[in-house]
Amino acid sequence: MNQTARRIGRSLALVLPVVLVLSGTLAVSSVPWAGQRSDTQLLTASAENVPARTAKPLAPQDVLRERLLAELEREDPGVALTHLQRAVEDRPSLAKHCMSIARELGAAAVRVYGPTEAQSYSRPVCDTSFAGGVASAS
């Protein structure tokens, strides 16, 4: 009995890998993309499925802008301005975008909170650009 089991095991050890390789090769060759479409069709089909956001990564200042605008709506403009100031201190390369981001935060604060309340959050972050955004949106 022990000899028979050993013989069966050896036979399976030799035959099973061959069967797996052949079945895998047959499965891959029967898939529709295995040479039955042209390359341009494949590129077009794959490009249609990619969302626009993942096609082009956002610049760091755009990521910061979106995060702060969402934060302004969730919490208040003061929190967003504080985080803008910290982000510019942590990454000085963002300083050249600070005024435009603060201006957009001011305009968004007017839309969310109204001009009077939005102006109450004004402080000297990025040369008072927040106040400029509030004034231009009022």
mmCIF file of N, CA, C and O in Angstrom, residues 44-120:
data_model
loop_
_atom_site.group_PDB
_atom_site.id
_atom_site.type_symbol
_atom_site.label_atom_id
_atom_site.label_comp_id
_atom_site.label_asym_id
_atom_site.label_seq_id
_atom_site.Cartn_x
_atom_site.Cartn_y
_atom_site.Cartn_z
ATOM 1 N N THR A 44 -7.099 52.997 -26.759
ATOM 2 C CA THR A 44 -8.313 53.793 -26.639
ATOM 3 C C THR A 44 -9.213 53.245 -25.555
ATOM 4 O O THR A 44 -9.738 53.989 -24.742
ATOM 5 N N ALA A 45 -9.370 51.949 -25.513
ATOM 6 C CA ALA A 45 -10.242 51.349 -24.510
ATOM 7 C C ALA A 45 -9.705 51.592 -23.110
ATOM 8 O O ALA A 45 -10.456 51.905 -22.201
ATOM 9 N N SER A 46 -8.395 51.489 -22.925
ATOM 10 C CA SER A 46 -7.854 51.696 -21.586
ATOM 11 C C SER A 46 -7.883 53.163 -21.201
ATOM 12 O O SER A 46 -8.084 53.504 -20.057
ATOM 13 N N ALA A 47 -7.721 54.070 -22.144
ATOM 14 C CA ALA A 47 -7.745 55.490 -21.831
ATOM 15 C C ALA A 47 -9.144 55.956 -21.461
ATOM 16 O O ALA A 47 -9.311 56.884 -20.685
ATOM 17 N N GLU A 48 -10.175 55.313 -21.994
ATOM 18 C CA GLU A 48 -11.543 55.706 -21.666
ATOM 19 C C GLU A 48 -11.908 55.353 -20.233
ATOM 20 O O GLU A 48 -12.743 56.006 -19.631
ATOM 21 N N ASN A 49 -11.271 54.354 -19.686
ATOM 22 C CA ASN A 49 -11.601 53.907 -18.337
ATOM 23 C C ASN A 49 -10.850 54.656 -17.249
ATOM 24 O O ASN A 49 -11.120 54.454 -16.080
ATOM 25 N N VAL A 50 -9.908 55.503 -17.608
ATOM 26 C CA VAL A 50 -9.106 56.219 -16.622
ATOM 27 C C VAL A 50 -9.808 57.529 -16.275
ATOM 28 O O VAL A 50 -10.083 58.335 -17.161
ATOM 29 N N PRO A 51 -10.117 57.749 -14.997
ATOM 30 C CA PRO A 51 -10.728 59.028 -14.626
ATOM 31 C C PRO A 51 -9.759 60.181 -14.875
ATOM 32 O O PRO A 51 -8.545 60.012 -14.833
ATOM 33 N N ALA A 52 -10.299 61.357 -15.135
ATOM 34 C CA ALA A 52 -9.465 62.522 -15.450
ATOM 35 C C ALA A 52 -8.534 62.873 -14.293
ATOM 36 O O ALA A 52 -7.433 63.335 -14.494
ATOM 37 N N ARG A 53 -8.945 62.664 -13.045
ATOM 38 C CA ARG A 53 -8.132 63.012 -11.874
ATOM 39 C C ARG A 53 -6.848 62.201 -11.811
ATOM 40 O O ARG A 53 -5.817 62.708 -11.453
ATOM 41 N N THR A 54 -6.931 60.903 -12.167
ATOM 42 C CA THR A 54 -5.738 60.077 -12.060
ATOM 43 C C THR A 54 -4.836 60.226 -13.268
ATOM 44 O O THR A 54 -3.695 59.828 -13.224
ATOM 45 N N ALA A 55 -5.336 60.817 -14.354
ATOM 46 C CA ALA A 55 -4.521 60.960 -15.541
ATOM 47 C C ALA A 55 -3.398 61.974 -15.311
ATOM 48 O O ALA A 55 -2.312 61.806 -15.818
ATOM 49 N N LYS A 56 -3.658 63.021 -14.533
ATOM 50 C CA LYS A 56 -2.650 64.047 -14.302
ATOM 51 C C LYS A 56 -2.610 64.351 -12.811
ATOM 52 O O LYS A 56 -3.599 64.816 -12.241
ATOM 53 N N PRO A 57 -1.485 64.096 -12.165
ATOM 54 C CA PRO A 57 -1.422 64.368 -10.722
ATOM 55 C C PRO A 57 -1.473 65.868 -10.444
ATOM 56 O O PRO A 57 -1.007 66.680 -11.231
ATOM 57 N N LEU A 58 -2.060 66.221 -9.317
ATOM 58 C CA LEU A 58 -2.174 67.620 -8.930
ATOM 59 C C LEU A 58 -0.848 68.128 -8.374
ATOM 60 O O LEU A 58 -0.110 67.392 -7.731
ATOM 61 N N ALA A 59 -0.588 69.405 -8.611
ATOM 62 C CA ALA A 59 0.595 70.049 -8.053
ATOM 63 C C ALA A 59 0.397 70.226 -6.551
ATOM 64 O O ALA A 59 -0.744 70.285 -6.074
ATOM 65 N N PRO A 60 1.479 70.326 -5.775
ATOM 66 C CA PRO A 60 1.347 70.455 -4.318
ATOM 67 C C PRO A 60 0.466 71.628 -3.889
ATOM 68 O O PRO A 60 -0.321 71.514 -2.955
ATOM 69 N N GLN A 61 0.564 72.761 -4.587
ATOM 70 C CA GLN A 61 -0.260 73.906 -4.207
ATOM 71 C C GLN A 61 -1.739 73.652 -4.488
ATOM 72 O O GLN A 61 -2.611 74.120 -3.754
ATOM 73 N N ASP A 62 -2.038 72.867 -5.522
ATOM 74 C CA ASP A 62 -3.436 72.540 -5.817
ATOM 75 C C ASP A 62 -4.003 71.572 -4.783
ATOM 76 O O ASP A 62 -5.169 71.675 -4.398
ATOM 77 N N VAL A 63 -3.175 70.634 -4.351
ATOM 78 C CA VAL A 63 -3.600 69.706 -3.296
ATOM 79 C C VAL A 63 -3.887 70.485 -2.015
ATOM 80 O O VAL A 63 -4.917 70.284 -1.361
ATOM 81 N N LEU A 64 -2.983 71.411 -1.674
ATOM 82 C CA LEU A 64 -3.166 72.232 -0.483
ATOM 83 C C LEU A 64 -4.426 73.083 -0.604
ATOM 84 O O LEU A 64 -5.231 73.166 0.327
ATOM 85 N N ARG A 65 -4.633 73.707 -1.757
ATOM 86 C CA ARG A 65 -5.804 74.558 -1.988
ATOM 87 C C ARG A 65 -7.099 73.766 -1.781
ATOM 88 O O ARG A 65 -8.000 74.208 -1.069
ATOM 89 N N GLU A 66 -7.181 72.587 -2.396
ATOM 90 C CA GLU A 66 -8.397 71.772 -2.259
ATOM 91 C C GLU A 66 -8.621 71.343 -0.810
ATOM 92 O O GLU A 66 -9.746 71.352 -0.317
ATOM 93 N N ARG A 67 -7.536 70.961 -0.142
ATOM 94 C CA ARG A 67 -7.663 70.533 1.258
ATOM 95 C C ARG A 67 -8.148 71.678 2.139
ATOM 96 O O ARG A 67 -9.024 71.519 2.989
ATOM 97 N N LEU A 68 -7.590 72.871 1.936
ATOM 98 C CA LEU A 68 -7.972 74.015 2.756
ATOM 99 C C LEU A 68 -9.390 74.490 2.462
ATOM 100 O O LEU A 68 -10.120 74.890 3.374
ATOM 101 N N LEU A 69 -9.808 74.440 1.213
ATOM 102 C CA LEU A 69 -11.185 74.826 0.881
ATOM 103 C C LEU A 69 -12.183 73.866 1.525
ATOM 104 O O LEU A 69 -13.224 74.293 2.041
ATOM 105 N N ALA A 70 -11.869 72.589 1.522
ATOM 106 C CA ALA A 70 -12.744 71.612 2.185
ATOM 107 C C ALA A 70 -12.748 71.849 3.692
ATOM 108 O O ALA A 70 -13.796 71.761 4.351
ATOM 109 N N GLU A 71 -11.588 72.167 4.235
ATOM 110 C CA GLU A 71 -11.476 72.426 5.667
ATOM 111 C C GLU A 71 -12.253 73.681 6.068
ATOM 112 O O GLU A 71 -12.890 73.721 7.124
ATOM 113 N N LEU A 72 -12.240 74.691 5.224
ATOM 114 C CA LEU A 72 -12.971 75.928 5.474
ATOM 115 C C LEU A 72 -14.468 75.637 5.621
ATOM 116 O O LEU A 72 -15.129 76.179 6.497
ATOM 117 N N GLU A 73 -14.977 74.755 4.767
ATOM 118 C CA GLU A 73 -16.407 74.414 4.836
ATOM 119 C C GLU A 73 -16.721 73.527 6.046
ATOM 120 O O GLU A 73 -17.774 73.652 6.646
ATOM 121 N N ARG A 74 -15.803 72.623 6.379
ATOM 122 C CA ARG A 74 -16.025 71.705 7.500
ATOM 123 C C ARG A 74 -15.913 72.399 8.840
ATOM 124 O O ARG A 74 -16.700 72.146 9.742
ATOM 125 N N GLU A 75 -14.902 73.249 8.984
ATOM 126 C CA GLU A 75 -14.635 73.878 10.286
ATOM 127 C C GLU A 75 -14.909 75.372 10.199
ATOM 128 O O GLU A 75 -16.040 75.797 10.319
ATOM 129 N N ASP A 76 -13.878 76.170 9.985
ATOM 130 C CA ASP A 76 -14.067 77.603 9.781
ATOM 131 C C ASP A 76 -12.843 78.178 9.085
ATOM 132 O O ASP A 76 -11.799 77.530 9.008
ATOM 133 N N PRO A 77 -12.947 79.401 8.556
ATOM 134 C CA PRO A 77 -11.816 79.991 7.837
ATOM 135 C C PRO A 77 -10.570 80.172 8.697
ATOM 136 O O PRO A 77 -9.449 80.107 8.185
ATOM 137 N N GLY A 78 -10.728 80.382 9.986
ATOM 138 C CA GLY A 78 -9.571 80.552 10.864
ATOM 139 C C GLY A 78 -8.690 79.321 10.883
ATOM 140 O O GLY A 78 -7.451 79.420 10.852
ATOM 141 N N VAL A 79 -9.305 78.156 10.928
ATOM 142 C CA VAL A 79 -8.541 76.897 10.918
ATOM 143 C C VAL A 79 -7.813 76.746 9.589
ATOM 144 O O VAL A 79 -6.628 76.388 9.544
ATOM 145 N N ALA A 80 -8.502 77.042 8.499
ATOM 146 C CA ALA A 80 -7.884 76.924 7.174
ATOM 147 C C ALA A 80 -6.709 77.893 7.034
ATOM 148 O O ALA A 80 -5.660 77.532 6.491
ATOM 149 N N LEU A 81 -6.872 79.124 7.525
ATOM 150 C CA LEU A 81 -5.770 80.098 7.447
ATOM 151 C C LEU A 81 -4.568 79.665 8.283
ATOM 152 O O LEU A 81 -3.422 79.832 7.867
ATOM 153 N N THR A 82 -4.837 79.114 9.462
ATOM 154 C CA THR A 82 -3.740 78.623 10.302
ATOM 155 C C THR A 82 -2.981 77.507 9.594
ATOM 156 O O THR A 82 -1.744 77.494 9.578
ATOM 157 N N HIS A 83 -3.709 76.598 8.970
ATOM 158 C CA HIS A 83 -3.053 75.494 8.272
ATOM 159 C C HIS A 83 -2.323 75.977 7.018
ATOM 160 O O HIS A 83 -1.293 75.413 6.652
ATOM 161 N N LEU A 84 -2.837 77.024 6.385
ATOM 162 C CA LEU A 84 -2.122 77.612 5.248
ATOM 163 C C LEU A 84 -0.792 78.189 5.711
ATOM 164 O O LEU A 84 0.249 77.954 5.103
ATOM 165 N N GLN A 85 -0.825 78.921 6.795
ATOM 166 C CA GLN A 85 0.401 79.525 7.322
ATOM 167 C C GLN A 85 1.420 78.451 7.698
ATOM 168 O O GLN A 85 2.605 78.562 7.379
ATOM 169 N N ARG A 86 0.967 77.394 8.339
ATOM 170 C CA ARG A 86 1.885 76.297 8.719
ATOM 171 C C ARG A 86 2.443 75.592 7.494
ATOM 172 O O ARG A 86 3.618 75.215 7.471
ATOM 173 N N ALA A 87 1.601 75.389 6.481
ATOM 174 C CA ALA A 87 2.062 74.706 5.265
ATOM 175 C C ALA A 87 3.156 75.513 4.578
ATOM 176 O O ALA A 87 4.152 74.954 4.105
ATOM 177 N N VAL A 88 2.990 76.838 4.539
ATOM 178 C CA VAL A 88 3.998 77.696 3.906
ATOM 179 C C VAL A 88 5.283 77.706 4.732
ATOM 180 O O VAL A 88 6.380 77.720 4.182
ATOM 181 N N GLU A 89 5.145 77.674 6.054
ATOM 182 C CA GLU A 89 6.344 77.626 6.906
ATOM 183 C C GLU A 89 7.074 76.303 6.745
ATOM 184 O O GLU A 89 8.301 76.262 6.720
ATOM 185 N N ASP A 90 6.312 75.209 6.614
ATOM 186 C CA ASP A 90 6.926 73.884 6.471
ATOM 187 C C ASP A 90 7.530 73.677 5.085
ATOM 188 O O ASP A 90 8.542 72.999 4.941
ATOM 189 N N ARG A 91 6.881 74.227 4.063
ATOM 190 C CA ARG A 91 7.356 74.083 2.683
ATOM 191 C C ARG A 91 7.454 75.460 2.050
ATOM 192 O O ARG A 91 6.500 75.934 1.441
ATOM 193 N N PRO A 92 8.580 76.117 2.170
ATOM 194 C CA PRO A 92 8.736 77.472 1.624
ATOM 195 C C PRO A 92 8.446 77.577 0.124
ATOM 196 O O PRO A 92 8.116 78.650 -0.364
ATOM 197 N N SER A 93 8.535 76.476 -0.607
ATOM 198 C CA SER A 93 8.238 76.524 -2.042
ATOM 199 C C SER A 93 6.774 76.877 -2.310
ATOM 200 O O SER A 93 6.426 77.309 -3.408
ATOM 201 N N LEU A 94 5.919 76.718 -1.307
ATOM 202 C CA LEU A 94 4.498 77.070 -1.460
ATOM 203 C C LEU A 94 4.249 78.564 -1.254
ATOM 204 O O LEU A 94 3.139 79.042 -1.511
ATOM 205 N N ALA A 95 5.233 79.317 -0.809
ATOM 206 C CA ALA A 95 5.055 80.740 -0.492
ATOM 207 C C ALA A 95 4.574 81.547 -1.699
ATOM 208 O O ALA A 95 3.760 82.455 -1.556
ATOM 209 N N LYS A 96 5.048 81.205 -2.892
ATOM 210 C CA LYS A 96 4.635 81.972 -4.075
ATOM 211 C C LYS A 96 3.162 81.749 -4.426
ATOM 212 O O LYS A 96 2.582 82.514 -5.185
ATOM 213 N N HIS A 97 2.545 80.710 -3.859
ATOM 214 C CA HIS A 97 1.132 80.432 -4.111
ATOM 215 C C HIS A 97 0.248 80.871 -2.946
ATOM 216 O O HIS A 97 -0.977 80.778 -3.020
ATOM 217 N N CYS A 98 0.861 81.327 -1.882
ATOM 218 C CA CYS A 98 0.139 81.648 -0.655
ATOM 219 C C CYS A 98 -0.924 82.722 -0.872
ATOM 220 O O CYS A 98 -2.061 82.594 -0.414
ATOM 221 N N MET A 99 -0.586 83.770 -1.594
ATOM 222 C CA MET A 99 -1.532 84.873 -1.790
ATOM 223 C C MET A 99 -2.764 84.427 -2.579
ATOM 224 O O MET A 99 -3.892 84.747 -2.214
ATOM 225 N N SER A 100 -2.547 83.636 -3.634
ATOM 226 C CA SER A 100 -3.698 83.198 -4.433
ATOM 227 C C SER A 100 -4.575 82.227 -3.646
ATOM 228 O O SER A 100 -5.804 82.278 -3.746
ATOM 229 N N ILE A 101 -3.961 81.365 -2.856
ATOM 230 C CA ILE A 101 -4.738 80.428 -2.042
ATOM 231 C C ILE A 101 -5.530 81.196 -0.985
ATOM 232 O O ILE A 101 -6.724 80.943 -0.781
ATOM 233 N N ALA A 102 -4.889 82.151 -0.321
ATOM 234 C CA ALA A 102 -5.575 82.941 0.699
ATOM 235 C C ALA A 102 -6.721 83.744 0.087
ATOM 236 O O ALA A 102 -7.802 83.864 0.686
ATOM 237 N N ARG A 103 -6.530 84.279 -1.101
ATOM 238 C CA ARG A 103 -7.586 85.023 -1.788
ATOM 239 C C ARG A 103 -8.775 84.111 -2.092
ATOM 240 O O ARG A 103 -9.925 84.498 -1.889
ATOM 241 N N GLU A 104 -8.487 82.887 -2.562
ATOM 242 C CA GLU A 104 -9.568 81.933 -2.834
ATOM 243 C C GLU A 104 -10.288 81.524 -1.551
ATOM 244 O O GLU A 104 -11.506 81.339 -1.544
ATOM 245 N N LEU A 105 -9.532 81.395 -0.466
ATOM 246 C CA LEU A 105 -10.161 81.087 0.826
ATOM 247 C C LEU A 105 -11.087 82.215 1.245
ATOM 248 O O LEU A 105 -12.182 81.972 1.767
ATOM 249 N N GLY A 106 -10.683 83.469 1.013
ATOM 250 C CA GLY A 106 -11.529 84.607 1.349
ATOM 251 C C GLY A 106 -12.815 84.603 0.556
ATOM 252 O O GLY A 106 -13.910 84.824 1.107
ATOM 253 N N ALA A 107 -12.717 84.360 -0.745
ATOM 254 C CA ALA A 107 -13.914 84.317 -1.584
ATOM 255 C C ALA A 107 -14.826 83.160 -1.178
ATOM 256 O O ALA A 107 -16.053 83.307 -1.121
ATOM 257 N N ALA A 108 -14.235 82.006 -0.863
ATOM 258 C CA ALA A 108 -15.037 80.854 -0.429
ATOM 259 C C ALA A 108 -15.698 81.124 0.915
ATOM 260 O O ALA A 108 -16.841 80.712 1.151
ATOM 261 N N ALA A 109 -15.013 81.844 1.797
ATOM 262 C CA ALA A 109 -15.580 82.171 3.103
ATOM 263 C C ALA A 109 -16.810 83.058 2.947
ATOM 264 O O ALA A 109 -17.798 82.896 3.677
ATOM 265 N N VAL A 110 -16.788 83.959 1.987
ATOM 266 C CA VAL A 110 -17.963 84.804 1.733
ATOM 267 C C VAL A 110 -19.132 83.950 1.259
ATOM 268 O O VAL A 110 -20.269 84.140 1.708
ATOM 269 N N ARG A 111 -18.864 83.009 0.374
ATOM 270 C CA ARG A 111 -19.938 82.132 -0.126
ATOM 271 C C ARG A 111 -20.531 81.283 0.995
ATOM 272 O O ARG A 111 -21.736 81.055 1.038
ATOM 273 N N VAL A 112 -19.685 80.802 1.901
ATOM 274 C CA VAL A 112 -20.149 79.893 2.955
ATOM 275 C C VAL A 112 -20.716 80.654 4.161
ATOM 276 O O VAL A 112 -21.757 80.287 4.687
ATOM 277 N N TYR A 113 -20.044 81.724 4.581
ATOM 278 C CA TYR A 113 -20.395 82.398 5.841
ATOM 279 C C TYR A 113 -21.004 83.782 5.675
ATOM 280 O O TYR A 113 -21.472 84.372 6.645
ATOM 281 N N GLY A 114 -20.944 84.342 4.474
ATOM 282 C CA GLY A 114 -21.410 85.709 4.274
ATOM 283 C C GLY A 114 -20.270 86.681 4.498
ATOM 284 O O GLY A 114 -19.298 86.369 5.188
ATOM 285 N N PRO A 115 -20.376 87.907 3.950
ATOM 286 C CA PRO A 115 -19.251 88.841 3.995
ATOM 287 C C PRO A 115 -18.867 89.318 5.397
ATOM 288 O O PRO A 115 -17.687 89.454 5.695
ATOM 289 N N THR A 116 -19.834 89.550 6.257
ATOM 290 C CA THR A 116 -19.499 90.083 7.582
ATOM 291 C C THR A 116 -18.751 89.062 8.417
ATOM 292 O O THR A 116 -17.700 89.357 8.999
ATOM 293 N N GLU A 117 -19.290 87.838 8.481
ATOM 294 C CA GLU A 117 -18.617 86.798 9.272
ATOM 295 C C GLU A 117 -17.286 86.413 8.653
ATOM 296 O O GLU A 117 -16.301 86.182 9.354
ATOM 297 N N ALA A 118 -17.228 86.350 7.315
ATOM 298 C CA ALA A 118 -15.975 86.005 6.647
ATOM 299 C C ALA A 118 -14.885 87.024 6.980
ATOM 300 O O ALA A 118 -13.739 86.659 7.258
ATOM 301 N N GLN A 119 -15.236 88.302 6.988
ATOM 302 C CA GLN A 119 -14.258 89.343 7.293
ATOM 303 C C GLN A 119 -13.750 89.245 8.728
ATOM 304 O O GLN A 119 -12.609 89.591 9.017
ATOM 305 N N SER A 120 -14.570 88.709 9.624
ATOM 306 C CA SER A 120 -14.140 88.587 11.026
ATOM 307 C C SER A 120 -12.988 87.603 11.200
ATOM 308 O O SER A 120 -12.281 87.641 12.196
#
